[in-house]
PDB file of C-alpha atoms in Angstrom:
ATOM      1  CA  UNK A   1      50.711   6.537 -63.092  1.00  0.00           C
ATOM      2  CA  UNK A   2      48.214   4.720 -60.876  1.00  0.00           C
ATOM      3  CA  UNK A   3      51.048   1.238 -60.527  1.00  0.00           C
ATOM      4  CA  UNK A   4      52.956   4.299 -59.507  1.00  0.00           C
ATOM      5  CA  UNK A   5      50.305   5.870 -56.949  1.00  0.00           C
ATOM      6  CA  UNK A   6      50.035   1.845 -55.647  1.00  0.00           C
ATOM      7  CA  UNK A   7      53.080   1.203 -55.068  1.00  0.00           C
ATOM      8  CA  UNK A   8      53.771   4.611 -53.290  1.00  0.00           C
ATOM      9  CA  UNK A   9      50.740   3.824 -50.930  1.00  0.00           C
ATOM     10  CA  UNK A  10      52.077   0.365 -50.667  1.00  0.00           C
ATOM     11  CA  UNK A  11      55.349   1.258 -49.675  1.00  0.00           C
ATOM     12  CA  UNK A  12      54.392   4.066 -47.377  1.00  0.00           C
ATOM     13  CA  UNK A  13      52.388   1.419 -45.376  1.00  0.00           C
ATOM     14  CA  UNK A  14      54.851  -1.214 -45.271  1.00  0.00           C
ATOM     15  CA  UNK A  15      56.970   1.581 -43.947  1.00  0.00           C
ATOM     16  CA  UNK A  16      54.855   2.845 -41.107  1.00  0.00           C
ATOM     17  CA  UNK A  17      54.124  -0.658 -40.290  1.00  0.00           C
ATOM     18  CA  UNK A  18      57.647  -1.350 -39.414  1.00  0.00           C
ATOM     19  CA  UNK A  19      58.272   1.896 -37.605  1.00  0.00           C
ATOM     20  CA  UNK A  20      55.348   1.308 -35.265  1.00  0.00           C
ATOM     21  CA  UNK A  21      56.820  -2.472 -34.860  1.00  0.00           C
ATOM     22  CA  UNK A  22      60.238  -1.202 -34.115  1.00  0.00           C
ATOM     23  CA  UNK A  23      58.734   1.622 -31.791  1.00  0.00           C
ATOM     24  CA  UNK A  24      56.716  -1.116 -30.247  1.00  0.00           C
ATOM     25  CA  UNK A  25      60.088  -3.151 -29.014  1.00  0.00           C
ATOM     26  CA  UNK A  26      61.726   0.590 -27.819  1.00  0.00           C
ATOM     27  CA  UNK A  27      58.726   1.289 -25.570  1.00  0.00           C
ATOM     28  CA  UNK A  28      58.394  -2.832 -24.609  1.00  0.00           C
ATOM     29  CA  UNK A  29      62.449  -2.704 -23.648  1.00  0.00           C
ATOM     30  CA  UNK A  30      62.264   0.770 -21.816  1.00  0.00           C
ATOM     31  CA  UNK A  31      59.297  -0.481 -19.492  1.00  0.00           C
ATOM     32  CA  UNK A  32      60.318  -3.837 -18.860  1.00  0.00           C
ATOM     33  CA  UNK A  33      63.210  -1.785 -17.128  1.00  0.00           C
ATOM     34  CA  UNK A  34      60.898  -0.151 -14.661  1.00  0.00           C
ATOM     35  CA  UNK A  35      57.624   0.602 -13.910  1.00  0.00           C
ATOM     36  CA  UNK A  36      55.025  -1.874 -12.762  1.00  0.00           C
ATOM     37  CA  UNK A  37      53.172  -4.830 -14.427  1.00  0.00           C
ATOM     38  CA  UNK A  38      49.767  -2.569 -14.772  1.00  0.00           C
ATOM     39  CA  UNK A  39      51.339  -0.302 -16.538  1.00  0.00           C
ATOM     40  CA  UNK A  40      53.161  -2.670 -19.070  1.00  0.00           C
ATOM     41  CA  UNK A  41      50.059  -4.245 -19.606  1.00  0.00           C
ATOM     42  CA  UNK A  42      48.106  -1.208 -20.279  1.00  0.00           C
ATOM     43  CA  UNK A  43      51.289   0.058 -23.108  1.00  0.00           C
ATOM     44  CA  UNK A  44      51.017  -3.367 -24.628  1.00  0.00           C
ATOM     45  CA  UNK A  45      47.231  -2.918 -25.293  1.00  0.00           C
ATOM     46  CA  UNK A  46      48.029   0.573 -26.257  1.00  0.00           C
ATOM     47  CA  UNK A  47      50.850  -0.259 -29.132  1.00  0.00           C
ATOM     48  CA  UNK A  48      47.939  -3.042 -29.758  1.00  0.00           C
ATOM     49  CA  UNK A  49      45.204  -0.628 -30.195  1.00  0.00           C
ATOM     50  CA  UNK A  50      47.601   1.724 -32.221  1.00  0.00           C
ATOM     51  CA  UNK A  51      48.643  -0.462 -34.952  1.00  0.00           C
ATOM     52  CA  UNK A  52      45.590  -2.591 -35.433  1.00  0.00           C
ATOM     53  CA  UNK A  53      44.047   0.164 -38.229  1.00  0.00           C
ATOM     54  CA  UNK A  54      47.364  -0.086 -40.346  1.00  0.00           C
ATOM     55  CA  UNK A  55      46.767  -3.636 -40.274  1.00  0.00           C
ATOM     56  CA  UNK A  56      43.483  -3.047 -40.936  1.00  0.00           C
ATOM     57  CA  UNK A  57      44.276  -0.934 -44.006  1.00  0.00           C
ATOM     58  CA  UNK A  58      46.991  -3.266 -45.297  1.00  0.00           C
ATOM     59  CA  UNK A  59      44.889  -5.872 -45.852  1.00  0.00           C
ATOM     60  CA  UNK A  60      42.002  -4.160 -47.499  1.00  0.00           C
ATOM     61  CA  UNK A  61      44.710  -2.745 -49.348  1.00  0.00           C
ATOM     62  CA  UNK A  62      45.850  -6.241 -50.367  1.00  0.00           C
ATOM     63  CA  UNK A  63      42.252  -7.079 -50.741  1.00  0.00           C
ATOM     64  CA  UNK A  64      41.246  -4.212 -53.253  1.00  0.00           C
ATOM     65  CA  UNK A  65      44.381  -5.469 -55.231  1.00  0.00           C
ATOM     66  CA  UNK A  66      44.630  -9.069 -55.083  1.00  0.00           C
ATOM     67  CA  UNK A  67      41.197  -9.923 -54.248  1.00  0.00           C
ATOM     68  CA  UNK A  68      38.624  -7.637 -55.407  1.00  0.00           C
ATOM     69  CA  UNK A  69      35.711  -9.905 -55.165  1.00  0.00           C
ATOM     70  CA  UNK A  70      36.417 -10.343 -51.111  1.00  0.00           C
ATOM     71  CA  UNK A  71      36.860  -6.571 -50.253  1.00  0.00           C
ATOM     72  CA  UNK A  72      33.641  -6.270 -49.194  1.00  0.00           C
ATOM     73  CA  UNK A  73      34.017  -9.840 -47.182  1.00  0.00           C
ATOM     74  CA  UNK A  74      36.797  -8.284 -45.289  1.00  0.00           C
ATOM     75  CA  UNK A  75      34.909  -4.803 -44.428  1.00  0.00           C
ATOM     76  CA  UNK A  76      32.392  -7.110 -42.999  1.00  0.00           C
ATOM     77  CA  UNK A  77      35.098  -8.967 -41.153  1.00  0.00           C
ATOM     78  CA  UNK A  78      36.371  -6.357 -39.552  1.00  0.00           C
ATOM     79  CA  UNK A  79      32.980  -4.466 -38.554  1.00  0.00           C
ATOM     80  CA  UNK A  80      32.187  -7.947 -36.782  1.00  0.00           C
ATOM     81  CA  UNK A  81      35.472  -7.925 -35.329  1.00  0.00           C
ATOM     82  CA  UNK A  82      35.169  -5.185 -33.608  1.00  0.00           C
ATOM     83  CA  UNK A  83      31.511  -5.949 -32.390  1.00  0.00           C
ATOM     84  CA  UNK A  84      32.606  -9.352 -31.191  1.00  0.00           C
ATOM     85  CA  UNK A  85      36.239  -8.118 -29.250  1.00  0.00           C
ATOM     86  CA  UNK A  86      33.750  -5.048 -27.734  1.00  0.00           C
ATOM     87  CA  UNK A  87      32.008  -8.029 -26.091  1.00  0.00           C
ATOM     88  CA  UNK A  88      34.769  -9.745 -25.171  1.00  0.00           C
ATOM     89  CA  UNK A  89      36.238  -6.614 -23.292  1.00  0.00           C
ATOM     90  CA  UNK A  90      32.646  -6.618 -21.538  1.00  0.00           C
ATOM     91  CA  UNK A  91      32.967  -9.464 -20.784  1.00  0.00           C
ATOM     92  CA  UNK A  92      35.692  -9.173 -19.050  1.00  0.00           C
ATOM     93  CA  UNK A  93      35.380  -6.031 -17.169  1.00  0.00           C
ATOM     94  CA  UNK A  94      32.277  -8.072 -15.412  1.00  0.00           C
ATOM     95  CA  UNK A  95      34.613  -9.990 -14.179  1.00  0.00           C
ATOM     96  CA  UNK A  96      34.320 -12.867 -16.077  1.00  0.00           C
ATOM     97  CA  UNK A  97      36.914 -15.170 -17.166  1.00  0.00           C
ATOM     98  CA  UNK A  98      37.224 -15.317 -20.812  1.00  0.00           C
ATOM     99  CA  UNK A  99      40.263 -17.605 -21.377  1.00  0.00           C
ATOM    100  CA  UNK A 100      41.867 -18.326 -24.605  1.00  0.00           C
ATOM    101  CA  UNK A 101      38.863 -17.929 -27.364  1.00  0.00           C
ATOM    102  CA  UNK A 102      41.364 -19.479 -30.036  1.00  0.00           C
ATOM    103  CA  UNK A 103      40.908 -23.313 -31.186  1.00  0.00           C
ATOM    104  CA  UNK A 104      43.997 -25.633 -31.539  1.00  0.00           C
ATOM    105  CA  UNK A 105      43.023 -26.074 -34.918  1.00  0.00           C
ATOM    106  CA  UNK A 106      42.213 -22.870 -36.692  1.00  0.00           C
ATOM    107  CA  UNK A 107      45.560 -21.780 -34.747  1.00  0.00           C
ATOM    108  CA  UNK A 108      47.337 -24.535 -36.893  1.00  0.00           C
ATOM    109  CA  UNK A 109      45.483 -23.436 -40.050  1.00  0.00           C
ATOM    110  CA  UNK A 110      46.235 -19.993 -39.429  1.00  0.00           C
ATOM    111  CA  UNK A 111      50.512 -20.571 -38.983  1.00  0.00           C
ATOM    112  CA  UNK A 112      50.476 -22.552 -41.878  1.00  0.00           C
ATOM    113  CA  UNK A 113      48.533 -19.990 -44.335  1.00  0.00           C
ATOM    114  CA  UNK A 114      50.383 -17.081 -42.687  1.00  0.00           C
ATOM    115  CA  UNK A 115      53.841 -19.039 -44.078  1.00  0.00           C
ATOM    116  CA  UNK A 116      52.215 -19.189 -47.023  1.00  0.00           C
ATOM    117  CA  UNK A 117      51.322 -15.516 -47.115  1.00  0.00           C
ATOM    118  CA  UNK A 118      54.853 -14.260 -45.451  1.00  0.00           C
ATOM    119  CA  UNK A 119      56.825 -16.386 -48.502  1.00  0.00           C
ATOM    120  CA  UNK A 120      54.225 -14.441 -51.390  1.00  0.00           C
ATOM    121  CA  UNK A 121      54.760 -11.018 -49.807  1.00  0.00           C
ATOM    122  CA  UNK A 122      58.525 -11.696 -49.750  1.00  0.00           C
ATOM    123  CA  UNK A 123      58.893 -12.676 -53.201  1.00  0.00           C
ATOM    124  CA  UNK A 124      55.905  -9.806 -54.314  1.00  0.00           C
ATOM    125  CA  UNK A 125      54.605 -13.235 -55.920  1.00  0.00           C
ATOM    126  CA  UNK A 126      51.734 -11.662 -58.104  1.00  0.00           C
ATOM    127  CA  UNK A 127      50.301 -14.853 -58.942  1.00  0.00           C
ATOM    128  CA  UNK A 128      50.534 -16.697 -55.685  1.00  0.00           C
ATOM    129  CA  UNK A 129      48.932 -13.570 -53.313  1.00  0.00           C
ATOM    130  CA  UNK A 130      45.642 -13.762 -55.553  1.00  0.00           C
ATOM    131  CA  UNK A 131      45.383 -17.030 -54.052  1.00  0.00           C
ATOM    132  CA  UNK A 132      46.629 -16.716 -50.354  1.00  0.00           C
ATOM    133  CA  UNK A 133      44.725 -13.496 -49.593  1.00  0.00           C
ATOM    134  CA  UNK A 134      41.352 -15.003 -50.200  1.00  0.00           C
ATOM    135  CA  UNK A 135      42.245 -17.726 -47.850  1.00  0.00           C
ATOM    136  CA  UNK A 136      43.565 -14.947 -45.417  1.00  0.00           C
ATOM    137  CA  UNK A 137      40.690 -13.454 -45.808  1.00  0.00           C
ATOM    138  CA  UNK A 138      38.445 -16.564 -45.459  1.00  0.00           C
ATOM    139  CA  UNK A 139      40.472 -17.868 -42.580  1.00  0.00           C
ATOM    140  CA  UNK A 140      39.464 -14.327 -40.306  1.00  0.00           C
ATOM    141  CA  UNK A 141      36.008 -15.213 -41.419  1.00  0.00           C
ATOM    142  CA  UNK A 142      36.484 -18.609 -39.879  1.00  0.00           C
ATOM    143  CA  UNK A 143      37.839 -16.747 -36.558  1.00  0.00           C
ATOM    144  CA  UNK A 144      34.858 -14.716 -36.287  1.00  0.00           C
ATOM    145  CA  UNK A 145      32.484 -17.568 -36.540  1.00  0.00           C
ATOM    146  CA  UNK A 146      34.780 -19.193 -33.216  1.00  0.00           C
ATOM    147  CA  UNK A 147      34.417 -15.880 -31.532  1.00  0.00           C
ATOM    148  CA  UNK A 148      30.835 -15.870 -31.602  1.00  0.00           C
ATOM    149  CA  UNK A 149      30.135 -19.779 -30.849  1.00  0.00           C
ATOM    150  CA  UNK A 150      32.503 -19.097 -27.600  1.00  0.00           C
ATOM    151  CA  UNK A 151      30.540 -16.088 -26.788  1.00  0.00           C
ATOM    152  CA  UNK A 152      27.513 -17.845 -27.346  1.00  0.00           C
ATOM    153  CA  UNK A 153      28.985 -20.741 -24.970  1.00  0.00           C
ATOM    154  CA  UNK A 154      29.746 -18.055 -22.714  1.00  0.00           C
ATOM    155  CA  UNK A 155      26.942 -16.585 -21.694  1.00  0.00           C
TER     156      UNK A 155
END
């Protein structure tokens, strides 16, 4: 009954997750049609801002699952997340120019695991997501270590 519950919860976020994607390319397609650049920008960051907790959820989902030992790792990943893009957004309401905080390098790390992880998902590879979502996991970790040095670099 609880594989059950799982894979209910599972499937319902999968599901939302691709309804806010597809609404996400209906609301992209209707504004690049009119309106002005603003207010693209500010629907982009919107649908952003929207879909980040399923995200969020799917992955501590994943976590609690595949990697129980990191669940608390990732709840600490994503409170400092949201400290360190808070600062950014300060940042850059000052006026200041932030740039790209992402390093060549973690970028290449991060396409390759996310092949890895895409490829596990697909197949519902039991065996191979216990050991691609602690690198997931581990590889966020990494990002919020880069956010902060470039902060600290920053100021």
């Amino acid at each position: 009954m609880i594989k059950l519950k799982q894979n209910f919860v599972f499937a319902v976020i999968v599901a939302t997750i691709l309804v806010s994607f597809s609404n996400v390319g209906n609301v992209m397609a209707e504004d690049l049609n009119g309106g002005d650049t603003l207010e693209q920008l500010q629907q982009v960051k919107y649908e952003h801002k929207a879909i980040r907790p399923h995200f969020d959820f799917y992955y501590q989902l994943l976590a609690e699952k595949y990697a129980p030992k990191h669940v608390k790792v990732w709840n600490e990943i994503i409170k400092d997340r949201e400290a360190l893009l808070k600062k950014y957004r300060e940042l850059t309401k000052s006026g200041k120019d932030v740039g790209n905080f992402y390093d060549e390098e973690w970028l290449k790390v991060h396409n390759e695991i996310h092949k890895q992880f895409l490829v596990a998902v697909e197949k519902r590879d039991d065996e191979a997501l216990k050991t691609i979502v602690p690198k997931v996991i581990d590889h966020q970790k990494e990002l919020n270590v880069l956010l902060t040095k470039r902060l600290k670099e920053m100021k």
